[in-house]
Short mmCIF file of N, CA, C and O in Angstrom, two decimals:
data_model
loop_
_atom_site.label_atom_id
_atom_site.label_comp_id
_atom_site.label_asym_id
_atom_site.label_seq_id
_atom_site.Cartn_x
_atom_site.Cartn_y
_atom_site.Cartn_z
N UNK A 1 -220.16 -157.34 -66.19
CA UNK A 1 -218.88 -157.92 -65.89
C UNK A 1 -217.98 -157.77 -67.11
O UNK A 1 -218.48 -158.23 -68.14
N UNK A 2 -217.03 -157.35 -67.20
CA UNK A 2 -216.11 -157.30 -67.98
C UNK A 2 -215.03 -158.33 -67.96
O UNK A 2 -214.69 -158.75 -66.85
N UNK A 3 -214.36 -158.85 -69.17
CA UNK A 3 -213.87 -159.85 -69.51
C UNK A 3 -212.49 -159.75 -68.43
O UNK A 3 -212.01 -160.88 -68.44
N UNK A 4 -211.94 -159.18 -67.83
CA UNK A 4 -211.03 -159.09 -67.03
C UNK A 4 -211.67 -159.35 -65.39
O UNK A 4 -211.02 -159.75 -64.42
N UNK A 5 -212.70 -159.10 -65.44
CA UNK A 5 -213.68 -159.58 -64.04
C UNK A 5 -213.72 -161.16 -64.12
O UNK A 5 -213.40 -161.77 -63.10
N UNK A 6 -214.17 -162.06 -65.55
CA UNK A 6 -214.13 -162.99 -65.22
C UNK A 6 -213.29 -164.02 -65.08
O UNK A 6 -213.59 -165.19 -64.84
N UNK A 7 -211.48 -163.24 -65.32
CA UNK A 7 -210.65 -164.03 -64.27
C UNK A 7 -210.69 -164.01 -62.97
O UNK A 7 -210.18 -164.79 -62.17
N UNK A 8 -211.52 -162.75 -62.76
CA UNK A 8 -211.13 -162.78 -61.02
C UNK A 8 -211.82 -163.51 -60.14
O UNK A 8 -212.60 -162.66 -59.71
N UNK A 9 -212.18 -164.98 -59.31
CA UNK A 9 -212.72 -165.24 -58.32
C UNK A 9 -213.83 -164.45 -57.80
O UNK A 9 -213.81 -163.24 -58.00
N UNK A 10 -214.75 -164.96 -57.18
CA UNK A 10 -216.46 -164.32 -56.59
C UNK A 10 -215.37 -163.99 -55.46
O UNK A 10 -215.22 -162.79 -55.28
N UNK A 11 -214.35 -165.06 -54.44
CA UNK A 11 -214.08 -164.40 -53.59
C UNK A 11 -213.66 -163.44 -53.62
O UNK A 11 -214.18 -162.51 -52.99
N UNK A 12 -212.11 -163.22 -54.64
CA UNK A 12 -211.71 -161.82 -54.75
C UNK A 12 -212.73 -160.98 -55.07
O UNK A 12 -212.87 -160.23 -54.10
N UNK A 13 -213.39 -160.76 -55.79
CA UNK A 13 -214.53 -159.84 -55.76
C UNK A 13 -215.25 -158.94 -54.88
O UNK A 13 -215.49 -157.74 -54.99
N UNK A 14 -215.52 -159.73 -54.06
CA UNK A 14 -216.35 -159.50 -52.64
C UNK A 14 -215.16 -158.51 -51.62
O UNK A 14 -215.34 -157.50 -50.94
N UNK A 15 -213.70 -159.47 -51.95
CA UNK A 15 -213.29 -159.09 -50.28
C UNK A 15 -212.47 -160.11 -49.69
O UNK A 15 -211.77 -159.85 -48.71
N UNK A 16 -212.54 -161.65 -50.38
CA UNK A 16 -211.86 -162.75 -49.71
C UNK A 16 -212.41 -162.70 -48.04
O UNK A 16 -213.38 -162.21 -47.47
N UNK A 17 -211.28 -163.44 -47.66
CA UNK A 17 -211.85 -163.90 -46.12
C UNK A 17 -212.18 -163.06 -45.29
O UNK A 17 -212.95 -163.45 -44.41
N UNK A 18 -211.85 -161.98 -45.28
CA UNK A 18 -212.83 -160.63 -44.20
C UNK A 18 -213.61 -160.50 -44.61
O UNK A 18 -214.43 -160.45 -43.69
N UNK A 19 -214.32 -160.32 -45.91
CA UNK A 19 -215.86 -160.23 -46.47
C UNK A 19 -216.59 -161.56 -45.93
O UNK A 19 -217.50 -161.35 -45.14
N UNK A 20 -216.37 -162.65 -46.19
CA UNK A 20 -216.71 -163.61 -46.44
C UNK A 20 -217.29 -164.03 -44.17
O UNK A 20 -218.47 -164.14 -43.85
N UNK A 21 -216.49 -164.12 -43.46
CA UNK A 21 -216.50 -163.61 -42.21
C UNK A 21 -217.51 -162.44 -41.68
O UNK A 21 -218.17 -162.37 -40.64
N UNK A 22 -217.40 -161.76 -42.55
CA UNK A 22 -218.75 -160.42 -41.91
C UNK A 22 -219.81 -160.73 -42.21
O UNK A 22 -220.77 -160.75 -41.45
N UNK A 23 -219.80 -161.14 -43.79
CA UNK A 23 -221.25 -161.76 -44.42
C UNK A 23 -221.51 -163.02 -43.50
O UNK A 23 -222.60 -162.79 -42.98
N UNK A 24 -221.15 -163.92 -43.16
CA UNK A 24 -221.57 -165.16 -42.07
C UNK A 24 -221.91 -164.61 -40.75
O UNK A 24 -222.96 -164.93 -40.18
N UNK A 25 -221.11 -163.86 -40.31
CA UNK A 25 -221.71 -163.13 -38.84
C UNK A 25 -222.74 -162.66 -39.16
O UNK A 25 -223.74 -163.09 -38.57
N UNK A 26 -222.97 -161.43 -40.39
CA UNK A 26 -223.64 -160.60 -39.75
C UNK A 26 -225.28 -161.65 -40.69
O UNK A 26 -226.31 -160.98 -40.68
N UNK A 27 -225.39 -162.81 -41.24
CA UNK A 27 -226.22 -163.22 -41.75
C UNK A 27 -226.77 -164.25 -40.56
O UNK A 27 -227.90 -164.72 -40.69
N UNK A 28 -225.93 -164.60 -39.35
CA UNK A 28 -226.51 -165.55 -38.12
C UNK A 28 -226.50 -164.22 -37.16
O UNK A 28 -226.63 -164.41 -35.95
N UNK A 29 -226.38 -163.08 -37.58
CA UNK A 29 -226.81 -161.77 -36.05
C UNK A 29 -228.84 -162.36 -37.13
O UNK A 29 -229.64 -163.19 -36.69
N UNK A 30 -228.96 -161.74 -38.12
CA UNK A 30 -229.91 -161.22 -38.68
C UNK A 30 -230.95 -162.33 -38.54
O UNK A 30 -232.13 -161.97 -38.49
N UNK A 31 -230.53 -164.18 -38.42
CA UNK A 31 -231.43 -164.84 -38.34
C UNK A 31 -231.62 -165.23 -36.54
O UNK A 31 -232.24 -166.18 -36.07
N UNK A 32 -230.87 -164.15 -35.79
CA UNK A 32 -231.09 -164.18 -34.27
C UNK A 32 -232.38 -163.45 -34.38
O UNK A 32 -233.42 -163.77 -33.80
N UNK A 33 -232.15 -162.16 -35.41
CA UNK A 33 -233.01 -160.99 -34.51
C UNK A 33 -234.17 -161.24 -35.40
O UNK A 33 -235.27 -160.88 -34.99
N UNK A 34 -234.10 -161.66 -36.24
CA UNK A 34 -235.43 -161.60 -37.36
C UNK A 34 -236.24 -161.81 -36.85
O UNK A 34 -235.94 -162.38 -35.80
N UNK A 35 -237.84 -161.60 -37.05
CA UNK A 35 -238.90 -162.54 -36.57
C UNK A 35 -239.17 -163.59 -37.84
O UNK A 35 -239.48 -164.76 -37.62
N UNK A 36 -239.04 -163.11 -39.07
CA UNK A 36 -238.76 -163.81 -40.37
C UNK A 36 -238.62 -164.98 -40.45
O UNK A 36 -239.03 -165.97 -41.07
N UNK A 37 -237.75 -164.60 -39.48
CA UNK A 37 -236.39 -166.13 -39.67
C UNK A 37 -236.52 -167.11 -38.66
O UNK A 37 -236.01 -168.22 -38.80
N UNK A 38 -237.10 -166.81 -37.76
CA UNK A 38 -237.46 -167.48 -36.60
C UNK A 38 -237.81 -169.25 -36.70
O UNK A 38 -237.52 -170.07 -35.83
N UNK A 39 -238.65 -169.58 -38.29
CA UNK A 39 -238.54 -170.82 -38.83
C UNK A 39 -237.21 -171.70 -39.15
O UNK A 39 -236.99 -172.90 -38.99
N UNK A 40 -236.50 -170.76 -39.59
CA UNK A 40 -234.88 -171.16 -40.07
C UNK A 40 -233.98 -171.35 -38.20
O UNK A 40 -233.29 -172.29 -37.79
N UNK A 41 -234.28 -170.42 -37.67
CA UNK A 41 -233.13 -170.44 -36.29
C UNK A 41 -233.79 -171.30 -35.70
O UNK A 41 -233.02 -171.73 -34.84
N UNK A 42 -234.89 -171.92 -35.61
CA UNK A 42 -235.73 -173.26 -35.15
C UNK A 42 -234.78 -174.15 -34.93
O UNK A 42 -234.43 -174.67 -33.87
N UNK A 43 -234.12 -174.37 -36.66
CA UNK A 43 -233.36 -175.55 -36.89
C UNK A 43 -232.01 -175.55 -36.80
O UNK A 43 -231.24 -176.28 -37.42
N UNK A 44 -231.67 -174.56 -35.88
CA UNK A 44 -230.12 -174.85 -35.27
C UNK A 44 -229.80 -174.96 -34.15
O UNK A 44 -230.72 -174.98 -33.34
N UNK A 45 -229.05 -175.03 -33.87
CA UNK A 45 -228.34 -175.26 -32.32
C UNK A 45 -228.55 -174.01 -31.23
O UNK A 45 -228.11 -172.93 -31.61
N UNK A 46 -229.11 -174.04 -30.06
CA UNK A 46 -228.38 -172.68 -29.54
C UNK A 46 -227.23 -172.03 -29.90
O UNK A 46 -227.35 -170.81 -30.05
N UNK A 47 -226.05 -172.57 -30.08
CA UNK A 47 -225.04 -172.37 -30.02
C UNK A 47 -224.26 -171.89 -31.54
O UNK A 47 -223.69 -172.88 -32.01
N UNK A 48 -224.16 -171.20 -32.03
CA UNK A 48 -223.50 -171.19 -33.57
C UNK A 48 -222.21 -170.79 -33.89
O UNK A 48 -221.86 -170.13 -34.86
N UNK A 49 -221.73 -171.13 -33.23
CA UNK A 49 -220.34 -171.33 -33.02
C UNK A 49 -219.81 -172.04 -34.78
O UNK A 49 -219.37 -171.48 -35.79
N UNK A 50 -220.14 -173.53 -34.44
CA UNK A 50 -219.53 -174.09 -35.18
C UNK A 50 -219.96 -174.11 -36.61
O UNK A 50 -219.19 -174.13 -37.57
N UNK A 51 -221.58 -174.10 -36.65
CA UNK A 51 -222.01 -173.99 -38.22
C UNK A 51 -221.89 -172.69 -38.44
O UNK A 51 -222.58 -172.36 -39.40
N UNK A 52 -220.98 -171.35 -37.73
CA UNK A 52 -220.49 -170.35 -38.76
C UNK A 52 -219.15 -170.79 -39.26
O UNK A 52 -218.82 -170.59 -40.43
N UNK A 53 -218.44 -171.34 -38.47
CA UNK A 53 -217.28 -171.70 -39.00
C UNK A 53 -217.70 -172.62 -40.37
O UNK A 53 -216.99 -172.27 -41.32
N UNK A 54 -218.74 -173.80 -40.77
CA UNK A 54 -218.93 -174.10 -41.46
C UNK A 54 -219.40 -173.62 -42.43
O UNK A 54 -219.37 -174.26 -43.48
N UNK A 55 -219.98 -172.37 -42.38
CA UNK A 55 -220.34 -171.50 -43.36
C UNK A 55 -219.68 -171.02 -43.76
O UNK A 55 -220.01 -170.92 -44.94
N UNK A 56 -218.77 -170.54 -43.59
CA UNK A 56 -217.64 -169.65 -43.35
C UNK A 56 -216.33 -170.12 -44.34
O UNK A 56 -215.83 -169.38 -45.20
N UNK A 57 -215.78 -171.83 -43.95
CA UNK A 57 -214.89 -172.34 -45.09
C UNK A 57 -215.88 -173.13 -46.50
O UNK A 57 -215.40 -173.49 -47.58
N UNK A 58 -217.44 -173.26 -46.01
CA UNK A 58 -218.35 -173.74 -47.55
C UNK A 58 -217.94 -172.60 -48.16
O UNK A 58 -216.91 -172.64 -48.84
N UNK A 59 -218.61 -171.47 -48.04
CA UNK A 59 -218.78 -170.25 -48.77
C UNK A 59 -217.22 -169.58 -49.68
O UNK A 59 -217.12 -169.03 -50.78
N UNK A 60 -216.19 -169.94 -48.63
CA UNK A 60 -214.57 -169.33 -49.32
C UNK A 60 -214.48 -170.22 -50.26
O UNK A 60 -214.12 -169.81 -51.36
N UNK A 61 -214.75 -171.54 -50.11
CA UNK A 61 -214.62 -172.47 -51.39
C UNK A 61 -215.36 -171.87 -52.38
O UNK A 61 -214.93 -171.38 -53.43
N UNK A 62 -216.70 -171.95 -51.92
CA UNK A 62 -217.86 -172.08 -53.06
C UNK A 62 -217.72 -170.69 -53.77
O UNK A 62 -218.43 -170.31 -54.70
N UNK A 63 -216.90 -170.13 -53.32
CA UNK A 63 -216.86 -168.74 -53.60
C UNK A 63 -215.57 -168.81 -54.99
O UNK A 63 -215.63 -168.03 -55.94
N UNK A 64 -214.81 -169.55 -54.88
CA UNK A 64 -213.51 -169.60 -55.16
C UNK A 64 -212.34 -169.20 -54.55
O UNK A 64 -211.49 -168.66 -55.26
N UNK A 65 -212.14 -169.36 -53.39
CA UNK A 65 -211.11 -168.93 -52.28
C UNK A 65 -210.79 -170.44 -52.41
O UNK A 65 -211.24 -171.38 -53.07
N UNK A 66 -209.54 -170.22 -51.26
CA UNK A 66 -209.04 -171.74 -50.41
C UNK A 66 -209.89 -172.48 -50.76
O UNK A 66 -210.99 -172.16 -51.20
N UNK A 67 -209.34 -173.86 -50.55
CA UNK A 67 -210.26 -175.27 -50.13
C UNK A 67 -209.90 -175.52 -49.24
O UNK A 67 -208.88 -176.13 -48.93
N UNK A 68 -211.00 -174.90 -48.42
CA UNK A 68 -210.95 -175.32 -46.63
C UNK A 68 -212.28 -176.14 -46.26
O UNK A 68 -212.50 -176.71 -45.18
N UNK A 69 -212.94 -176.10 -47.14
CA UNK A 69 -214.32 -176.87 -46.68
C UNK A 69 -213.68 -178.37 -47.04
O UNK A 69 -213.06 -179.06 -46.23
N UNK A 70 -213.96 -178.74 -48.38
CA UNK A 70 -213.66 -180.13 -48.42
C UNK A 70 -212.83 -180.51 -48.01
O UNK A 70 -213.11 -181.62 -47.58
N UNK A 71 -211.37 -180.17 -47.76
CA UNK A 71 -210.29 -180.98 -47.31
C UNK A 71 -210.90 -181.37 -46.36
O UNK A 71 -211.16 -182.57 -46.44
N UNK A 72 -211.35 -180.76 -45.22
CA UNK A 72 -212.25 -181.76 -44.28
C UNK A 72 -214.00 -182.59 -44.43
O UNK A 72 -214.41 -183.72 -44.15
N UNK A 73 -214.31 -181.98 -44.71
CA UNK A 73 -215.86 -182.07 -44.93
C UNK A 73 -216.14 -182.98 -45.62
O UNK A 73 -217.02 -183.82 -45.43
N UNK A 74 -214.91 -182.82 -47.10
CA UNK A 74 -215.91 -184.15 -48.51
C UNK A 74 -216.52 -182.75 -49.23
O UNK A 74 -216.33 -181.54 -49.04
N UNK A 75 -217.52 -183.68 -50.34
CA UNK A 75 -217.79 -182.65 -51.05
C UNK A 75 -219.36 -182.21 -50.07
O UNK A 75 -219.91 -182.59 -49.04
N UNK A 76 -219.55 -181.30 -51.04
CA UNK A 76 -220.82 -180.50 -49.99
C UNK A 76 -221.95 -181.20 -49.96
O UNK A 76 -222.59 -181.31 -48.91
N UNK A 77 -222.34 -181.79 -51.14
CA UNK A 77 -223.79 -182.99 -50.30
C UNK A 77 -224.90 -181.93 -50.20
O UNK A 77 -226.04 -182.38 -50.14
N UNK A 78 -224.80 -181.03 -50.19
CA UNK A 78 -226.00 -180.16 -49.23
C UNK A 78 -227.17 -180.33 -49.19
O UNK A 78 -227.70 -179.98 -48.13
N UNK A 79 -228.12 -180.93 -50.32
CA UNK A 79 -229.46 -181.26 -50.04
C UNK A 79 -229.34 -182.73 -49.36
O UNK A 79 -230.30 -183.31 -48.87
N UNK A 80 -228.28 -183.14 -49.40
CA UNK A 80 -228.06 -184.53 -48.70
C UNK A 80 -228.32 -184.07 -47.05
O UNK A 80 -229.15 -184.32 -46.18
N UNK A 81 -227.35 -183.41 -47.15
CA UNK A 81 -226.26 -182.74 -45.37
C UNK A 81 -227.95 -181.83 -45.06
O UNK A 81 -227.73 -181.25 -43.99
N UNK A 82 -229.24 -181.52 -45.43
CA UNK A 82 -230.35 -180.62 -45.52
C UNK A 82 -231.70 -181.53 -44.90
O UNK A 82 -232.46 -181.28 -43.96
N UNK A 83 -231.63 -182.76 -45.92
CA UNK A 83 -232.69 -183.68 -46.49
C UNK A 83 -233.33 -183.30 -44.33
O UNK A 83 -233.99 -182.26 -44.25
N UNK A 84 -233.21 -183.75 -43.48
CA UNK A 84 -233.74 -184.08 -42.18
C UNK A 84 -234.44 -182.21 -42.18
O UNK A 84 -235.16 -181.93 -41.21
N UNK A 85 -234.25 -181.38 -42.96
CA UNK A 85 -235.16 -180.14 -42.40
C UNK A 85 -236.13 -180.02 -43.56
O UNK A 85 -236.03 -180.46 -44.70
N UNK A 86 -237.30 -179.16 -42.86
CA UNK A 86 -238.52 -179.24 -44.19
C UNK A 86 -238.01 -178.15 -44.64
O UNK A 86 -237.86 -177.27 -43.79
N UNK A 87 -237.61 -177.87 -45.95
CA UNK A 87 -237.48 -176.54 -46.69
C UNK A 87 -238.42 -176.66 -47.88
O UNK A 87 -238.41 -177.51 -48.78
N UNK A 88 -239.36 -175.45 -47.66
CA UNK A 88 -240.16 -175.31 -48.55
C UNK A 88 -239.87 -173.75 -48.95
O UNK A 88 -238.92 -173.19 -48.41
N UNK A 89 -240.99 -172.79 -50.27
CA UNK A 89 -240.61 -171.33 -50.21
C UNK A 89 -240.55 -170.30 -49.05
O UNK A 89 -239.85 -169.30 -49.13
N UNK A 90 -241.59 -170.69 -47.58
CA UNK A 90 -240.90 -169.84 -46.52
C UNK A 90 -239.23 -170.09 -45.76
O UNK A 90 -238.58 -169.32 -45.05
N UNK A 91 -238.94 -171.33 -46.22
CA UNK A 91 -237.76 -171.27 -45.18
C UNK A 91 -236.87 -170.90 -45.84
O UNK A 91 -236.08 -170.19 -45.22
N UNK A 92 -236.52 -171.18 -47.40
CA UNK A 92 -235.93 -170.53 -48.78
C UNK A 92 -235.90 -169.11 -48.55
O UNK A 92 -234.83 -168.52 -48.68
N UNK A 93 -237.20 -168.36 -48.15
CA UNK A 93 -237.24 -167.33 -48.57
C UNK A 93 -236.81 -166.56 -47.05
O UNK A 93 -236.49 -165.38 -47.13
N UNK A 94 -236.81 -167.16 -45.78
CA UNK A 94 -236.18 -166.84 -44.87
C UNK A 94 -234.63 -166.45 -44.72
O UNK A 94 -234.03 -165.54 -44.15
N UNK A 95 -234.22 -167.72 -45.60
CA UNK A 95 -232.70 -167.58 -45.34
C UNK A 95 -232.51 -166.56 -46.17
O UNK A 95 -231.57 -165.80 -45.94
N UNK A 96 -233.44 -166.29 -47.43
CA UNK A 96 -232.71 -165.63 -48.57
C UNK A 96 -232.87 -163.63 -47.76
O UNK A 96 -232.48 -162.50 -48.05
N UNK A 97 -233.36 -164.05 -47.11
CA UNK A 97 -233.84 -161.97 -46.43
C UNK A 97 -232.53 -162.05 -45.49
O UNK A 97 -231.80 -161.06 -45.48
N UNK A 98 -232.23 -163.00 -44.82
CA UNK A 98 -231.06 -162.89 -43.40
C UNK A 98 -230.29 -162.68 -44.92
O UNK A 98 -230.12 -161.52 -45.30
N UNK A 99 -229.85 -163.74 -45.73
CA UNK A 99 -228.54 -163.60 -46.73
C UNK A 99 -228.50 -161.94 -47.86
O UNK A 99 -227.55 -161.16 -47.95
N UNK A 100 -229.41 -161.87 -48.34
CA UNK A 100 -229.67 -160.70 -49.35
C UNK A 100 -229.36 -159.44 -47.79
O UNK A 100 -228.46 -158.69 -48.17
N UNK A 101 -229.74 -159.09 -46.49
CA UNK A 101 -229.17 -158.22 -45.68
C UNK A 101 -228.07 -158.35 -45.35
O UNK A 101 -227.64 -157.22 -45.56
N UNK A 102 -227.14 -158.99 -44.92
CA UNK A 102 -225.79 -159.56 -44.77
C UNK A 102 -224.66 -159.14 -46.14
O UNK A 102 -223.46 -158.87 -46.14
N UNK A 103 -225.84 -159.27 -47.42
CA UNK A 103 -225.04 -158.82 -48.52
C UNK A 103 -224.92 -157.38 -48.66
O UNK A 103 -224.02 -156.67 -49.11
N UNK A 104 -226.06 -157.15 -48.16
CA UNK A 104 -225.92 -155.45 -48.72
C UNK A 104 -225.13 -154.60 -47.89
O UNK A 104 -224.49 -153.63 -48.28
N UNK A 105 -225.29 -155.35 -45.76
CA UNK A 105 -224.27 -154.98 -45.27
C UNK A 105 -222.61 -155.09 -45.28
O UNK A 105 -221.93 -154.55 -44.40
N UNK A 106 -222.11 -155.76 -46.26
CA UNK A 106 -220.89 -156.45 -46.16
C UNK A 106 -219.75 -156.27 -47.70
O UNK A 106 -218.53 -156.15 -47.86
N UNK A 107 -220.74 -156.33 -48.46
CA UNK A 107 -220.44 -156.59 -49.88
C UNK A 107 -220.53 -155.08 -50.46
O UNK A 107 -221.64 -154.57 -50.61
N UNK A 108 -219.74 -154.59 -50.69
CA UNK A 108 -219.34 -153.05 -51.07
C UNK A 108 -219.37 -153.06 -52.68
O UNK A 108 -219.71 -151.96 -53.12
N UNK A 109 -219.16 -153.86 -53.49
CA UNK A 109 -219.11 -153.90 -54.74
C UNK A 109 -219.99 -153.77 -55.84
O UNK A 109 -219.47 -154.18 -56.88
N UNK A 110 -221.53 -153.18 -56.01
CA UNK A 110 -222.63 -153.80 -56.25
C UNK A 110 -222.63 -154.71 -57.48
O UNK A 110 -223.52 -155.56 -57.38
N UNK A 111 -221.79 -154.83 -58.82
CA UNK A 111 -222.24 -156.03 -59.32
C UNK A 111 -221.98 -157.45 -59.02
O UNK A 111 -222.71 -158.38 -59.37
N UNK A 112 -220.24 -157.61 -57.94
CA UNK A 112 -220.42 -158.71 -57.40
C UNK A 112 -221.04 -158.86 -56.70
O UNK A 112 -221.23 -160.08 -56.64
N UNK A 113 -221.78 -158.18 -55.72
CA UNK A 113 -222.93 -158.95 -54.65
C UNK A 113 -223.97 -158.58 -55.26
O UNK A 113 -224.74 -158.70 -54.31
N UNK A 114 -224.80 -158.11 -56.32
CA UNK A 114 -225.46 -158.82 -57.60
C UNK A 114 -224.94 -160.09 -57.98
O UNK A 114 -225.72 -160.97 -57.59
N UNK A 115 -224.27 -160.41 -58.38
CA UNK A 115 -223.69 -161.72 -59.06
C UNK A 115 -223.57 -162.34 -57.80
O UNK A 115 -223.67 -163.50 -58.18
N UNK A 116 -223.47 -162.40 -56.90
CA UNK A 116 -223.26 -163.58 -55.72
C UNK A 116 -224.55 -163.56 -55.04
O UNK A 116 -224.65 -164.38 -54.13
N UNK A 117 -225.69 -162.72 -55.30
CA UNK A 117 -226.85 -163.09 -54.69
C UNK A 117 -227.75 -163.53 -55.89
O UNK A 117 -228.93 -163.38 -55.59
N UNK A 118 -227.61 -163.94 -56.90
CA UNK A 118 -228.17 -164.87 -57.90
C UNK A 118 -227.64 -165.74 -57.50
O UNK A 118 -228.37 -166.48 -56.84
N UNK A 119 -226.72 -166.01 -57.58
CA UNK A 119 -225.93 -167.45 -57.13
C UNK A 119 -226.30 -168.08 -56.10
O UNK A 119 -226.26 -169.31 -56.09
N UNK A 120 -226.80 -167.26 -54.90
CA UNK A 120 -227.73 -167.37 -53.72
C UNK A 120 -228.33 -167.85 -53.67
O UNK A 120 -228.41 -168.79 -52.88
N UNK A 121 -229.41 -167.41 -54.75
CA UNK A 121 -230.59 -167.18 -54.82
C UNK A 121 -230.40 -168.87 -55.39
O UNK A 121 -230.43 -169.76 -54.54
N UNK A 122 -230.23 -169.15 -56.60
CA UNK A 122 -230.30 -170.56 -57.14
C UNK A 122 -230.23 -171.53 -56.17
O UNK A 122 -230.99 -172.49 -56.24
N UNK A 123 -229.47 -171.44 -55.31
CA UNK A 123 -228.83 -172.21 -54.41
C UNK A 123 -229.82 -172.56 -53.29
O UNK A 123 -229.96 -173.70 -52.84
N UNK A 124 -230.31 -171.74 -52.99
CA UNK A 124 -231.89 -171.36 -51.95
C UNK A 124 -232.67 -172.38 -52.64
O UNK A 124 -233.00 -173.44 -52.11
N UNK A 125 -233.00 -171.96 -54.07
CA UNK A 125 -234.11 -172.18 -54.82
C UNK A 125 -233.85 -174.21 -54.39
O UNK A 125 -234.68 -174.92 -53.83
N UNK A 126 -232.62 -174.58 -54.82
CA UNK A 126 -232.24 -175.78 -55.25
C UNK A 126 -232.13 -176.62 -53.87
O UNK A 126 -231.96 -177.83 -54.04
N UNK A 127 -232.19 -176.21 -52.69
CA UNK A 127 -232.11 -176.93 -51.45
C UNK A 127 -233.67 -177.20 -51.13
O UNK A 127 -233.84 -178.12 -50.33
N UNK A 128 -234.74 -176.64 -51.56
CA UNK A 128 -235.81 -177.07 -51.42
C UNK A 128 -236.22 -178.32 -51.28
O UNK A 128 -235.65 -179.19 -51.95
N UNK A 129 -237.23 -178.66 -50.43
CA UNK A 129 -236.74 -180.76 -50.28
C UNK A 129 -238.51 -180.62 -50.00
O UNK A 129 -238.97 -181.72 -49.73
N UNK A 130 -239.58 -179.48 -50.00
CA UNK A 130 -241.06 -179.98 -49.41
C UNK A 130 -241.55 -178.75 -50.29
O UNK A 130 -240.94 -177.75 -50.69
N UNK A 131 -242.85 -179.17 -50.45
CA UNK A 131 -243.97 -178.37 -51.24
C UNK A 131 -244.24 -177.07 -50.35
O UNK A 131 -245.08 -176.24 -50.71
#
């Protein structure tokens, strides 16, 4: 990263809100079709409608885009908003194969989606709530 990279936002980086939109689709196509993932899509709704949209304004924030998550949401909580699912290293490591494919399909840049799949990755690591 060069010192002029680290004014720029993870979102700008990536792509802003059309990146950010493909990577959420195409990361809930990948935990449809996975067999992988099949532990993780357990714990959602038929319907994913709405927790992409929630993925969708977490991530532009967390990214450094808009603040579209909290103005409604609050702050993110997430092992809070988590605590009711068992996440241990398979379900970590579930989401992290749907997310790390989603990146490689979406994210054209390779050191920011390097740098945003560490960031991932921590993030995975840190929602863990079971042995």
């Amino acid at each position: 990263m060069t010192d002029s990279d680290a004014a720029v936002s993870m979102f700008e980086r990536i792509g802003g809100s059309a990146t950010i939109d493909r990577l959420v689709d195409r990361f809930y196509e990948r935990m449809d079709t996975l067999p992988e993932a099949r532990v993780i899509r357990a714990m959602h709704a038929a319907d994913l409608g709405d927790i992409k949209d929630v993925l969708k304004r977490y991530l532009t924030e967390w990214t450094g885009g808009p603040r579209v998550y909290s103005v409604e949401k609050g702050h993110p909580r997430l092992r809070q908003r988590h605590i009711g699912f068992a996440i241990g290293d398979g379900e970590r490591d579930a989401w992290l194969l749907c997310m790390r494919g989603a990146l490689e399909e979406t994210v054209a840049h390779t050191i920011a989606r390097q740098d945003l799949d560490r960031a991932l990755s921590g993030l995975a690591d840190w929602m863990r709530n079971r042995q």
